Short mmCIF file of C-alpha atoms in Angstrom, two decimals:
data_model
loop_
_atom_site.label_atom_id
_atom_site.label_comp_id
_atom_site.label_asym_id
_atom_site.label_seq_id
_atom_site.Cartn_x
_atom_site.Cartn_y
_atom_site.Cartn_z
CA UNK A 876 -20.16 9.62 -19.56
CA UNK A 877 -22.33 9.88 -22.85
CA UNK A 878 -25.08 11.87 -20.52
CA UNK A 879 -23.05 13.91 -19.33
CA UNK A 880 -21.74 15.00 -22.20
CA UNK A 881 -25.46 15.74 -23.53
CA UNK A 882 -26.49 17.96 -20.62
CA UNK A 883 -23.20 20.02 -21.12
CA UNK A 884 -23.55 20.58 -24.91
CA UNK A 885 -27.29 21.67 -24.39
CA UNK A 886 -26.23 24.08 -21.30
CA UNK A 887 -23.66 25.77 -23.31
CA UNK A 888 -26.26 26.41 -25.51
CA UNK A 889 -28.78 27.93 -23.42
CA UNK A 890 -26.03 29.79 -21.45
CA UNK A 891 -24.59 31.45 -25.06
CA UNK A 892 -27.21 31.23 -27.16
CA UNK A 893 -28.15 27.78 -28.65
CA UNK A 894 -25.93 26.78 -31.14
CA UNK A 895 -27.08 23.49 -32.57
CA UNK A 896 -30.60 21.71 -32.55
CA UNK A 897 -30.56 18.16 -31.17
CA UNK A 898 -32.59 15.11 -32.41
CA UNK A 899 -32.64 11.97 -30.84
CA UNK A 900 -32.87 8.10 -33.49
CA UNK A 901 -33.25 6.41 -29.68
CA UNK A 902 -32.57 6.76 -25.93
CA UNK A 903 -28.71 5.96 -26.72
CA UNK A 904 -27.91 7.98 -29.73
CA UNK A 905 -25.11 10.71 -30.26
CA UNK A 906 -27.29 13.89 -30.32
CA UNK A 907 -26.93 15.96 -33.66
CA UNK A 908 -27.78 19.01 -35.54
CA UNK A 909 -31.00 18.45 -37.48
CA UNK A 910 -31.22 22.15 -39.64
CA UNK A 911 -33.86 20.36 -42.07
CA UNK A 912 -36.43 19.30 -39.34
CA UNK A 913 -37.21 22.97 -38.90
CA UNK A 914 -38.33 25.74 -40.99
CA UNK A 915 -36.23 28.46 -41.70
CA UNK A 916 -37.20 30.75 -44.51
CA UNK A 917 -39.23 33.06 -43.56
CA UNK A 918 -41.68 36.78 -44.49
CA UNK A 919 -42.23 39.62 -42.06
CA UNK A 920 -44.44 42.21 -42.90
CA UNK A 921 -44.71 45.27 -39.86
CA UNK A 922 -45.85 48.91 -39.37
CA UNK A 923 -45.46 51.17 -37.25
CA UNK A 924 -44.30 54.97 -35.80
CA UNK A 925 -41.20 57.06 -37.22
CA UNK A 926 -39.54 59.04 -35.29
CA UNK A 927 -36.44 61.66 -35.30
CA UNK A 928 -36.21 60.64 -31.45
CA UNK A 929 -34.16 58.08 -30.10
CA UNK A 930 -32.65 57.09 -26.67
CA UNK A 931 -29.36 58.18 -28.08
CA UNK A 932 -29.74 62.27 -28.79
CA UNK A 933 -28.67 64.82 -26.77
CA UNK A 934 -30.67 66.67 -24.15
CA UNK A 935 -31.85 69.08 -27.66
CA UNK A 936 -33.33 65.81 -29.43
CA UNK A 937 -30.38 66.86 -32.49
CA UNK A 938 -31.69 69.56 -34.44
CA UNK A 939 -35.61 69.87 -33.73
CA UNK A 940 -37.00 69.64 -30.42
CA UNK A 941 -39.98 68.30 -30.98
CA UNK A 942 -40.52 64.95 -32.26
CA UNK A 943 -43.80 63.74 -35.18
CA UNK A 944 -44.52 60.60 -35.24
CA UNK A 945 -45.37 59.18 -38.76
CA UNK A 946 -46.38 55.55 -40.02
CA UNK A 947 -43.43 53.59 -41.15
CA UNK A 948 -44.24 50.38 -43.69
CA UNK A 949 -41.51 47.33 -43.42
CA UNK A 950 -40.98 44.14 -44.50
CA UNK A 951 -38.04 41.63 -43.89
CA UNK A 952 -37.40 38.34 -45.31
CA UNK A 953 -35.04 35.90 -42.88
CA UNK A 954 -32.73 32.99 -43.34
CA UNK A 955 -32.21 31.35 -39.98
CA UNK A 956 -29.23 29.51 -39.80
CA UNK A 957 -29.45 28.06 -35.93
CA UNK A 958 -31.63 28.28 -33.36
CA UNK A 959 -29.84 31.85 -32.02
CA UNK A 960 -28.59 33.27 -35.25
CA UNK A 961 -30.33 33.95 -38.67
CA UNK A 962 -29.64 36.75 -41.18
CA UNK A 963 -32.30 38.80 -42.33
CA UNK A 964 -32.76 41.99 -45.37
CA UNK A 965 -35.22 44.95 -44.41
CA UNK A 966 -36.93 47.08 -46.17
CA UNK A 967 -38.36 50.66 -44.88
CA UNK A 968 -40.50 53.02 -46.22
CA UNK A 969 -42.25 56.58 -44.42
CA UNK A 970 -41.60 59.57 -42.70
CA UNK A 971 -39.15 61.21 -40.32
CA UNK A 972 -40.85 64.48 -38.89
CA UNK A 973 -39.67 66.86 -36.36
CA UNK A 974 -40.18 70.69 -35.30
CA UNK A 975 -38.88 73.54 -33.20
CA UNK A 976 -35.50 73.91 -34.34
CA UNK A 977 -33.08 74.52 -32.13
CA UNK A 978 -31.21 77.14 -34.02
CA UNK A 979 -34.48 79.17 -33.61
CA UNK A 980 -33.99 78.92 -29.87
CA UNK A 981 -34.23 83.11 -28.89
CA UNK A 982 -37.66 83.16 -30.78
CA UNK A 983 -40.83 81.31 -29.66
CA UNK A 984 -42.09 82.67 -33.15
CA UNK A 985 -39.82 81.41 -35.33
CA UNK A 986 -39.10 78.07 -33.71
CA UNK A 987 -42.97 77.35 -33.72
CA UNK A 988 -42.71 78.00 -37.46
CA UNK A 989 -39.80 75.45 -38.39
CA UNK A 990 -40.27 72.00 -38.75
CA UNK A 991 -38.89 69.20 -41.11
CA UNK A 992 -40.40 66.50 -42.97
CA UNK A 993 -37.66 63.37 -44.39
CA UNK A 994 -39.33 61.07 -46.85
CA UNK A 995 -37.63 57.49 -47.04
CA UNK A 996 -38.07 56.75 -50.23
CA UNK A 997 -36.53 53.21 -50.18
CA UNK A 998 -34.28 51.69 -47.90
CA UNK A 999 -32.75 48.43 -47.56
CA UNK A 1000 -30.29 46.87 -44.64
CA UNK A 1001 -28.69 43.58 -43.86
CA UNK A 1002 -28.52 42.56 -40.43
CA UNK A 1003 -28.24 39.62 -38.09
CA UNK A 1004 -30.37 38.57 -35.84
CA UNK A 1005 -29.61 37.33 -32.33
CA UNK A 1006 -32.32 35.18 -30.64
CA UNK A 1007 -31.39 35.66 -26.97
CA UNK A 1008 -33.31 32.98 -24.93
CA UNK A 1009 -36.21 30.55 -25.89
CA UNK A 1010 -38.14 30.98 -22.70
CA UNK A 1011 -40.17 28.08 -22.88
CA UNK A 1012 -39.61 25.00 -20.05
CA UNK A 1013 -41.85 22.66 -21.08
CA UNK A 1014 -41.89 22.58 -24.72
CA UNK A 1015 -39.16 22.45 -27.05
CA UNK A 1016 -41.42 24.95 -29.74
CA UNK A 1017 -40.71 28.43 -27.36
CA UNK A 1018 -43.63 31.11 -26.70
CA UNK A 1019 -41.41 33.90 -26.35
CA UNK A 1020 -37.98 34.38 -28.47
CA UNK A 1021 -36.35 37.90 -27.31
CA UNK A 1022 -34.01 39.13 -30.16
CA UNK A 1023 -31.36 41.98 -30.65
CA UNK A 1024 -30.82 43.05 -34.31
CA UNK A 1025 -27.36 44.87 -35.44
CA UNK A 1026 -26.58 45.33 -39.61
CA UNK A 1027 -25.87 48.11 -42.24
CA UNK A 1028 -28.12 49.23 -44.41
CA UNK A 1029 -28.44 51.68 -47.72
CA UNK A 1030 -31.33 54.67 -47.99
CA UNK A 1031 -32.96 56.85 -50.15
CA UNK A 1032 -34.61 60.28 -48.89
CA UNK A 1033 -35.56 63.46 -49.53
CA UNK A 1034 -35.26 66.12 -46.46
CA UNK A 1035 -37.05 69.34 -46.54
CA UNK A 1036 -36.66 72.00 -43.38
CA UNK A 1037 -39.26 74.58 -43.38
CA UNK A 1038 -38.64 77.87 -41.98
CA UNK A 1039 -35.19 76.78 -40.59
CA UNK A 1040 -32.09 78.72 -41.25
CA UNK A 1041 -28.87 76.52 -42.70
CA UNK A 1042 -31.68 74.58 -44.36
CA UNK A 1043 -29.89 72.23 -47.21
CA UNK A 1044 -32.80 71.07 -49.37
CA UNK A 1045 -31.40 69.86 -52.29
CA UNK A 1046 -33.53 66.66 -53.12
CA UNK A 1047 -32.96 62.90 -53.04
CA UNK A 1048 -29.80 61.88 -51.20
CA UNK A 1049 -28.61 58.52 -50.79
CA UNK A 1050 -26.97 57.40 -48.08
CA UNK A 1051 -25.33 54.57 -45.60
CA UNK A 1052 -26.85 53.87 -42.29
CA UNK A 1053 -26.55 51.04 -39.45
CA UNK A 1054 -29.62 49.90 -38.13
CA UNK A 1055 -29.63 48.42 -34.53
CA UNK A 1056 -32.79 46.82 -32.60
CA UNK A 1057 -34.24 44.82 -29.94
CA UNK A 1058 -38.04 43.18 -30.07
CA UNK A 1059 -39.53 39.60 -29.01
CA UNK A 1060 -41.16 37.30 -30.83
CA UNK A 1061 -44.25 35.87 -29.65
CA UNK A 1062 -44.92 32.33 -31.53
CA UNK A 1063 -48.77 31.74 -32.35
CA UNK A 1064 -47.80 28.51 -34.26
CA UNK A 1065 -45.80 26.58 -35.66
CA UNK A 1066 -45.41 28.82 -38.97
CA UNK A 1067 -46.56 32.29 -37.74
CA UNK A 1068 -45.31 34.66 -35.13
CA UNK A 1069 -46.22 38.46 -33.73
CA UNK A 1070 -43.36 40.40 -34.20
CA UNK A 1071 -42.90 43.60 -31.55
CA UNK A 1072 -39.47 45.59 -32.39
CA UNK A 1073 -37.70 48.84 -31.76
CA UNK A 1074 -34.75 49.94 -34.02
CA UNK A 1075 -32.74 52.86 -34.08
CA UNK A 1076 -31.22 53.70 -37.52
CA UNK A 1077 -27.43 55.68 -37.40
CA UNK A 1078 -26.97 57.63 -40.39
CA UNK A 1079 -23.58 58.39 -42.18
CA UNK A 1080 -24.39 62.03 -42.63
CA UNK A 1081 -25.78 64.97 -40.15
CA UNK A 1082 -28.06 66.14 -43.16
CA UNK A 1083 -30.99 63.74 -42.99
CA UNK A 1084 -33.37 66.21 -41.51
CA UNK A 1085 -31.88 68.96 -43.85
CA UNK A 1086 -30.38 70.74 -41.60
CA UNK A 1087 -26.56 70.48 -41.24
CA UNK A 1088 -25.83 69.42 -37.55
CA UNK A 1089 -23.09 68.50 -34.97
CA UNK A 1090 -23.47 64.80 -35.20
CA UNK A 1091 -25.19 62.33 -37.39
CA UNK A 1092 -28.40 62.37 -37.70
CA UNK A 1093 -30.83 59.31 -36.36
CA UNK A 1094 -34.46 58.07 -36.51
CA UNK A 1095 -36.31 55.33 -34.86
CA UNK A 1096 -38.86 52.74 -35.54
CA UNK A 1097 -41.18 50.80 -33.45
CA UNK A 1098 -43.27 48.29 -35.14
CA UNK A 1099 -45.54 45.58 -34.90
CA UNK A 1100 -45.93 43.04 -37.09
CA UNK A 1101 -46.48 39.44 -38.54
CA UNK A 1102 -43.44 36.75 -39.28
CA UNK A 1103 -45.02 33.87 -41.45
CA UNK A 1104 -42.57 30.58 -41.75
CA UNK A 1105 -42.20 28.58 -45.10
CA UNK A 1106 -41.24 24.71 -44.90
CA UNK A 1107 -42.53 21.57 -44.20
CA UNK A 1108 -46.20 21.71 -42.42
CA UNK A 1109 -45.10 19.88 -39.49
CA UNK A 1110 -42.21 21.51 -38.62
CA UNK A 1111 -41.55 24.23 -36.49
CA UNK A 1112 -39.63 27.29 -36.88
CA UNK A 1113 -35.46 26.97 -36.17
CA UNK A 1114 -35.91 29.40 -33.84
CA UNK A 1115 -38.44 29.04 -31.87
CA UNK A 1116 -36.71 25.99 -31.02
CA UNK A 1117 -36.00 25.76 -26.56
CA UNK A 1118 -33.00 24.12 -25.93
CA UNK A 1119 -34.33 24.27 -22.40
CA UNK A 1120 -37.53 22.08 -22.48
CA UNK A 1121 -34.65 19.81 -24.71
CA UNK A 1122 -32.76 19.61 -21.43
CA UNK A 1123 -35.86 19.06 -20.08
CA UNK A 1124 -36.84 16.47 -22.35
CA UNK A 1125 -33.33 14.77 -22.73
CA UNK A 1126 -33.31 14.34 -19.08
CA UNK A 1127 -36.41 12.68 -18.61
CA UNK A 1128 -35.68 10.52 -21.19
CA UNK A 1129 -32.26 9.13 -19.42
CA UNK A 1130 -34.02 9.01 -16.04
CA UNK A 1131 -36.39 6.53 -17.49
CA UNK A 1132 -34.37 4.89 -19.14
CA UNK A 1133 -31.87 4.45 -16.11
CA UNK A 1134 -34.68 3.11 -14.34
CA UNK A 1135 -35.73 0.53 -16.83
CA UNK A 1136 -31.93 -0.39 -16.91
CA UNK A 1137 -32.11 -0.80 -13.18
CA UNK A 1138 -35.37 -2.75 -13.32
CA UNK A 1139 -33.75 -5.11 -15.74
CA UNK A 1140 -30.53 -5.68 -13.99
CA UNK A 1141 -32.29 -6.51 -10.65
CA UNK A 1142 -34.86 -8.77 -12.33
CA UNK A 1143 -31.71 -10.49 -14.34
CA UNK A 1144 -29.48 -10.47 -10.71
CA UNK A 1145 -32.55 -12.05 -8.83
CA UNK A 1146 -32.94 -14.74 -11.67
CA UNK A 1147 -28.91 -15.22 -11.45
CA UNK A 1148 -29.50 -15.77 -7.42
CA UNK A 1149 -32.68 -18.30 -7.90
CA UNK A 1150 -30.63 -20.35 -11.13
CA UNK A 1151 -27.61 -20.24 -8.86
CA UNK A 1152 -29.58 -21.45 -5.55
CA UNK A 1153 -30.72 -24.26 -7.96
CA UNK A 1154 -27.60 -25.25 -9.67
CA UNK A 1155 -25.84 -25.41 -6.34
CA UNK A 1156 -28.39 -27.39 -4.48
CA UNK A 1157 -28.29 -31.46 -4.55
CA UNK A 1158 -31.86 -32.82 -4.49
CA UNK A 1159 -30.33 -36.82 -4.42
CA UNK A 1160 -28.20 -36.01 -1.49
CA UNK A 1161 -25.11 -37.86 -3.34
CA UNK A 1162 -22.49 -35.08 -2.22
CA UNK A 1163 -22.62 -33.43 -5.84
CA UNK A 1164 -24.25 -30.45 -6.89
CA UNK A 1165 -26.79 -30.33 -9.46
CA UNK A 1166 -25.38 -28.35 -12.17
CA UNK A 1167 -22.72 -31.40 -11.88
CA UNK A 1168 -24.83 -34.33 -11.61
CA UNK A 1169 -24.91 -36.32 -14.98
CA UNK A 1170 -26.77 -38.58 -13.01
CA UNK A 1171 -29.26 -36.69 -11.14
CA UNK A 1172 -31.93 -39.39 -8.84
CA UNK A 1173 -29.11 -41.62 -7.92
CA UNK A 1174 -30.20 -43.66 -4.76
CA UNK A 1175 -27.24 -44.04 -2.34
CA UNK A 1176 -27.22 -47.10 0.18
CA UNK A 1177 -24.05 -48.69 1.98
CA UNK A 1178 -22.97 -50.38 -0.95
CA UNK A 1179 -23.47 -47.26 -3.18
CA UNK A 1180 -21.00 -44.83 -3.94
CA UNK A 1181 -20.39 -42.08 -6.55
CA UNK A 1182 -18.03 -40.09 -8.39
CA UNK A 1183 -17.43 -36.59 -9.44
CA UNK A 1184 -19.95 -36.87 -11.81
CA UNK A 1185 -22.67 -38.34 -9.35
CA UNK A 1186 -22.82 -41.05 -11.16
CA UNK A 1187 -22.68 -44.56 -9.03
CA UNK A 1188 -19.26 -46.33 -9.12
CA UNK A 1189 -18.76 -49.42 -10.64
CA UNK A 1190 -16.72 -52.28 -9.50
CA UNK A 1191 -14.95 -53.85 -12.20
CA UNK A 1192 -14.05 -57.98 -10.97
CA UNK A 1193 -10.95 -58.83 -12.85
CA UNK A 1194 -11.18 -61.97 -15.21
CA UNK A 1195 -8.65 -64.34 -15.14
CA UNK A 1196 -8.51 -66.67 -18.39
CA UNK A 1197 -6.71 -69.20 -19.17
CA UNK A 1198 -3.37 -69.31 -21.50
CA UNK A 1199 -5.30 -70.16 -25.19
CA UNK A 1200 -2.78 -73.01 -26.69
CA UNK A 1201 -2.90 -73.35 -30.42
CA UNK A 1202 -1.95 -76.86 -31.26
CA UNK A 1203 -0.58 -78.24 -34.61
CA UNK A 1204 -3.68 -80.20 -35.61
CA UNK A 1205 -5.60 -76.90 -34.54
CA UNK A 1206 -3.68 -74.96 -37.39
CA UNK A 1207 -4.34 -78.07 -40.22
CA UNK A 1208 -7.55 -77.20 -39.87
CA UNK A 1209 -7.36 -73.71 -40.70
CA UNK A 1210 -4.96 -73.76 -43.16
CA UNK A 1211 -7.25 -76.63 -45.22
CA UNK A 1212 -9.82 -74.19 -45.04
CA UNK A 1213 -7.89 -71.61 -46.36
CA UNK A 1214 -6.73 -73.81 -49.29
CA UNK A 1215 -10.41 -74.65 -50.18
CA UNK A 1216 -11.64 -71.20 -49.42
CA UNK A 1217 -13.15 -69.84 -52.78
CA UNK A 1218 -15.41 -67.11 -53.90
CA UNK A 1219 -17.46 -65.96 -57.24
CA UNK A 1220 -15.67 -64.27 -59.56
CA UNK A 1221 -15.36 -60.49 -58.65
CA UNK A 1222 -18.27 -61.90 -55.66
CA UNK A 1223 -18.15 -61.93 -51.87
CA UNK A 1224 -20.25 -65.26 -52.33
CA UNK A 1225 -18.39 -68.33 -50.66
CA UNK A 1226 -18.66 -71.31 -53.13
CA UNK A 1227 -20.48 -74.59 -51.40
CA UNK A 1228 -17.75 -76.94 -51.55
CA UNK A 1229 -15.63 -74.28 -48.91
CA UNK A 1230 -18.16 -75.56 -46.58
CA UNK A 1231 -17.16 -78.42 -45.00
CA UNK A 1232 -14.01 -77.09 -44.15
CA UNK A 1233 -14.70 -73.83 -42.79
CA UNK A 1234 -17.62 -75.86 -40.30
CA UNK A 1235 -14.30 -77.61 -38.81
CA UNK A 1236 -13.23 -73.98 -38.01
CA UNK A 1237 -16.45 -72.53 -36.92
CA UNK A 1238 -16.50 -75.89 -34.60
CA UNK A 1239 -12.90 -75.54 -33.44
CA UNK A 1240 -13.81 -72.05 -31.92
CA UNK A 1241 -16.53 -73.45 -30.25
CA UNK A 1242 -14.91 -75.80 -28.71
CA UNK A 1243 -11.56 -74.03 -27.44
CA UNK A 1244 -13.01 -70.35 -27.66
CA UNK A 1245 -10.52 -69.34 -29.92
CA UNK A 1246 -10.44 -65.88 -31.19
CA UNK A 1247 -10.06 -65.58 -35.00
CA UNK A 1248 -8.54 -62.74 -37.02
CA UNK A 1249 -9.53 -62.69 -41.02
CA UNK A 1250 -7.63 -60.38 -43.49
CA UNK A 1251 -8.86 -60.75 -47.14
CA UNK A 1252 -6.87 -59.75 -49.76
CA UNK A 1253 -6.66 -59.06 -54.10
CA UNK A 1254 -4.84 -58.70 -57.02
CA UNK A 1255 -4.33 -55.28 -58.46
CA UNK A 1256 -7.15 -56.21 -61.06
CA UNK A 1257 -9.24 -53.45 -60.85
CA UNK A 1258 -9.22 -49.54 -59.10
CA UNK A 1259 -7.87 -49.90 -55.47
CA UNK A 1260 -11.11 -48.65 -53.83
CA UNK A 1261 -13.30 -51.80 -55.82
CA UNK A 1262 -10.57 -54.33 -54.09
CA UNK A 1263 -10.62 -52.49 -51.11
CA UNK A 1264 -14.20 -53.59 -50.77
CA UNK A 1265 -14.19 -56.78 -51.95
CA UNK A 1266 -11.25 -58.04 -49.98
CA UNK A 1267 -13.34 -56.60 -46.74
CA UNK A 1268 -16.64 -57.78 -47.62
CA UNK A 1269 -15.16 -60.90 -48.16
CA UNK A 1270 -13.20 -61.23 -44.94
CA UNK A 1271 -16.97 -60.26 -43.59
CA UNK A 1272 -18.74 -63.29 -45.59
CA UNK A 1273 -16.46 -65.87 -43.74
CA UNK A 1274 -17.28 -64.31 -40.34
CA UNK A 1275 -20.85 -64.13 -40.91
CA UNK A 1276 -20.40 -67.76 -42.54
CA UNK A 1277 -18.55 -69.03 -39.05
CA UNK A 1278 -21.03 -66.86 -36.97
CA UNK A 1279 -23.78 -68.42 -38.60
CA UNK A 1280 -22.25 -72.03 -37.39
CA UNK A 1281 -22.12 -71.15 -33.68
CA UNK A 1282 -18.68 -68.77 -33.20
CA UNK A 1283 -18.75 -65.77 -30.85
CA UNK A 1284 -19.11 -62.93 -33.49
CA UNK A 1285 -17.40 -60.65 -30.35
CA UNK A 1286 -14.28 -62.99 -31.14
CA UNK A 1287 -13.82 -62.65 -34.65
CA UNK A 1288 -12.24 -59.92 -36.44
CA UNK A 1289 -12.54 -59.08 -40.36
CA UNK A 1290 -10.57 -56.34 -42.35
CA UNK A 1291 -9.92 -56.03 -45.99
CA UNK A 1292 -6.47 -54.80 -46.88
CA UNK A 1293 -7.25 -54.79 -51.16
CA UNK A 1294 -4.02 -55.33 -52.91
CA UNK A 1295 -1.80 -53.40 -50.93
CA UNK A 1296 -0.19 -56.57 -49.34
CA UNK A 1297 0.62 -58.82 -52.08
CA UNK A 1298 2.50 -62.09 -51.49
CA UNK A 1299 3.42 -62.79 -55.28
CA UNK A 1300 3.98 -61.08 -58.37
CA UNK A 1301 0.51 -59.65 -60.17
CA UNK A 1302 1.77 -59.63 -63.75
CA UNK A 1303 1.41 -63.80 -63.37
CA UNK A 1304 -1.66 -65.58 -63.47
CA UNK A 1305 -0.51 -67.72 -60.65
CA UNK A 1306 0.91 -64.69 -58.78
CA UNK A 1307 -2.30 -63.24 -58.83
CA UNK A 1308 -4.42 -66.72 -57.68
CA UNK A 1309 -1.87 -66.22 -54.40
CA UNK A 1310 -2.82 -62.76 -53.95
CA UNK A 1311 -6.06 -63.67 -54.10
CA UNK A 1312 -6.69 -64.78 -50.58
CA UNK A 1313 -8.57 -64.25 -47.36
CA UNK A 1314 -5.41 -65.09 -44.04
CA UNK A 1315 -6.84 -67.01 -40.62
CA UNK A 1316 -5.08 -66.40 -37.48
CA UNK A 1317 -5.71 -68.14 -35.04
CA UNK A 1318 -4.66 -66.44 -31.31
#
């Protein structure tokens, strides 16, 4: 949809006159008006004939037959302000000449004899200037810019008629006038161009060959001349600028890049198809696909199956134990070791004489494969965290102790529960030797 949109905007403006200049930060970009990539100040200097004739008189040429050409002078300086529209000011200098009035018709004599000569002694006009068509298709800097011109200016002259009855030569007149042209530019390079123009000047008043007339009087100029551009001295001029090679250009530009989008997508659909092919496939032959197998290489036999996973089933053989009886004489001896359990003060460190005791316990669960569960306790001497650590890592000494004798470490279980399970008041010194205390259960 975004291309689309690009070859419309740049039609429109080589169908009406281009509008806007385009440039491009990549092949995606919204395309927008650039005015400061381009020059467009610029200084025309031209010369050329003056004449009373114009492709607008009558079948009498206005008041003189015959037309004299004379050498014009102009200059111009330009603002362009888009590629098909700039403003420019004009100045004019030279001389209108003409003979054989037409008043003097009935005698050869006479009308030989009459003539006028119109000095433009300044003149100055505003116009705008209308680039039709940059008629270049391969580059976006155009050869050939056609151009129609259409302002209003402001003269000085002086008219003098020789030998020509109603004569009205009275000195320097001022007057309005609207000047209206057509030319092409030819661009040499990127800052100069050969100007080639025709303009016909209208005058507000039928005195400008000073003779008073029918209809306004009018004059023409066709020059040749020299534009020079001012700006940057890589840029080209505004316009000069070919929104048809940018068509051109803009469409190459997507075509390769819808290729290279095309390229990519089939290279990324065919490596899609192989890591699919590869995924789906099942190189062990267990019944699961690859991409599924968390165990890929599994060897399958008649006593081999596997799961969802691909991973080989186990069997699990149910255990049957027998009913663990704990006997009276069985809980003596864990309750004397409990009684002549003791530790280091603030320590983990079992005291020797709590040896001989907790052997009889380490020996019991040998012998009957008891399991053992050991919950040490404390007093609320000290922060909670310190007791909560010493009441495990005790509970931990006396299972390392009993390990150490011979019981299944897999059958013992140690936690520390601190002081949050006290079994006598802390603000005694007894209370506290209770609390003080590391439980057996025997199960």
């Amino acid at each position: 949809m975004k291309m689309k949109l690009k070859h419309v905007a740049i039609a429109a403006a080589i169908i009406c006159g281009p509008a806007t200049v385009f440039a491009q930060n990549n092949a995606t970009d919204t395309m927008r008006f650039d005015r400061k990539a381009f020059r467009t100040w610029s200084l025309g200097l031209n010369g050329g004939i003056l004449t009373h004739y114009t492709p607008f008189n009558n079948s009498n040429n206005g008041d003189f037959k015959k037309t004299q050409a004379d050498w014009g002078y102009g200059a111009y300086i330009k603002k362009q302000i888009l590629p098909s529209f700039g403003l420019q000011a004009d100045f004019l200098m030279g001389h209108v000449k003409g003979a054989y009035a037409n008043s003097l018709a009935s005698s050869s004599q006479a009308q030989d004899a009459s003539r006028f000569d119109t000095r433009i002694e300044w003149s100055g006009s505003v116009s705008a200037n209308f680039t039709i068509a940059n008629m270049s298709l391969n580059h976006q800097r155009s050869l050939l810019s056609p151009y129609l011109t259409a302002g209003a200016g402001y003269m000085s002259y002086n008219a003098i008629a020789y030998n020509t009855p109603n004569s009205d030569n009275i000195g320097y007149r001022r007057n309005w006038f609207v000047p209206v042209g057509a030319g092409f530019k030819i661009g040499v390079s990127k800052a100069v161009n050969i100007d080639l123009g025709y303009t016909v000047g209208f005058m507000k008043t039928n005195r400008f060959d000073g003779v008073a007339g029918s209809l306004n009087d009018r004059y023409s100029y066709a020059h040749a001349g020299i534009e020079i551009a001012f700006g940057k001295k890589k840029a080209s001029q505004l316009q000069n600028y070919s929104p048809i090679a940018a068509l051109r250009e803009a469409n190459a530009a997507e075509s390769a890049e819808l290729r290279n989008r095309l390229a990519v997508a089939e290279a990324k659909r065919q490596a899609d198809q192989q890591q699919y092919a590869m995924d789906m496939a099942d190189d062990d032959h267990d019944g699961v696909a690859n991409k599924f197998d968390k165990c890929p290489g599994t060897v399958l036999n008649d006593s081999t199956q596997v799961d969802g996973a691909g991973c080989p089933i186990k069997r699990v053989v149910p255990v049957f134990q027998q009913k663990v009886i704990v006997t009276e004489e069985d809980r003596k001896v864990v309750d004397e070791a409990i009684r002549n359990l003791e530790f280091d003060l603030g320590k983990a460190s079992i005291r020797a004489h709590s040896f001989a005791t907790l052997n009889k316990v380490a020996a019991l669960l040998v012998e009957k494969n008891f399991s053992l569960k050991l919950a040490g306790h404390t007093d609320n001497t000290g922060s909670a965290d310190l007791n909560m650590r010493l009441s495990k890592n005790r509970a931990e000494a006396v299972k390392a102790y009993l390990v150490a004798q011979g019981a299944n470490a897999s059958r013992i279980e140690a936690t520390g529960y601190g002081q949050t399970q006290p079994i006598a008041s802390n603000k005694t010194a007894a209370g506290r030797q209770q609390n003080r205390r590391v439980e057996f259960t025997l199960f």
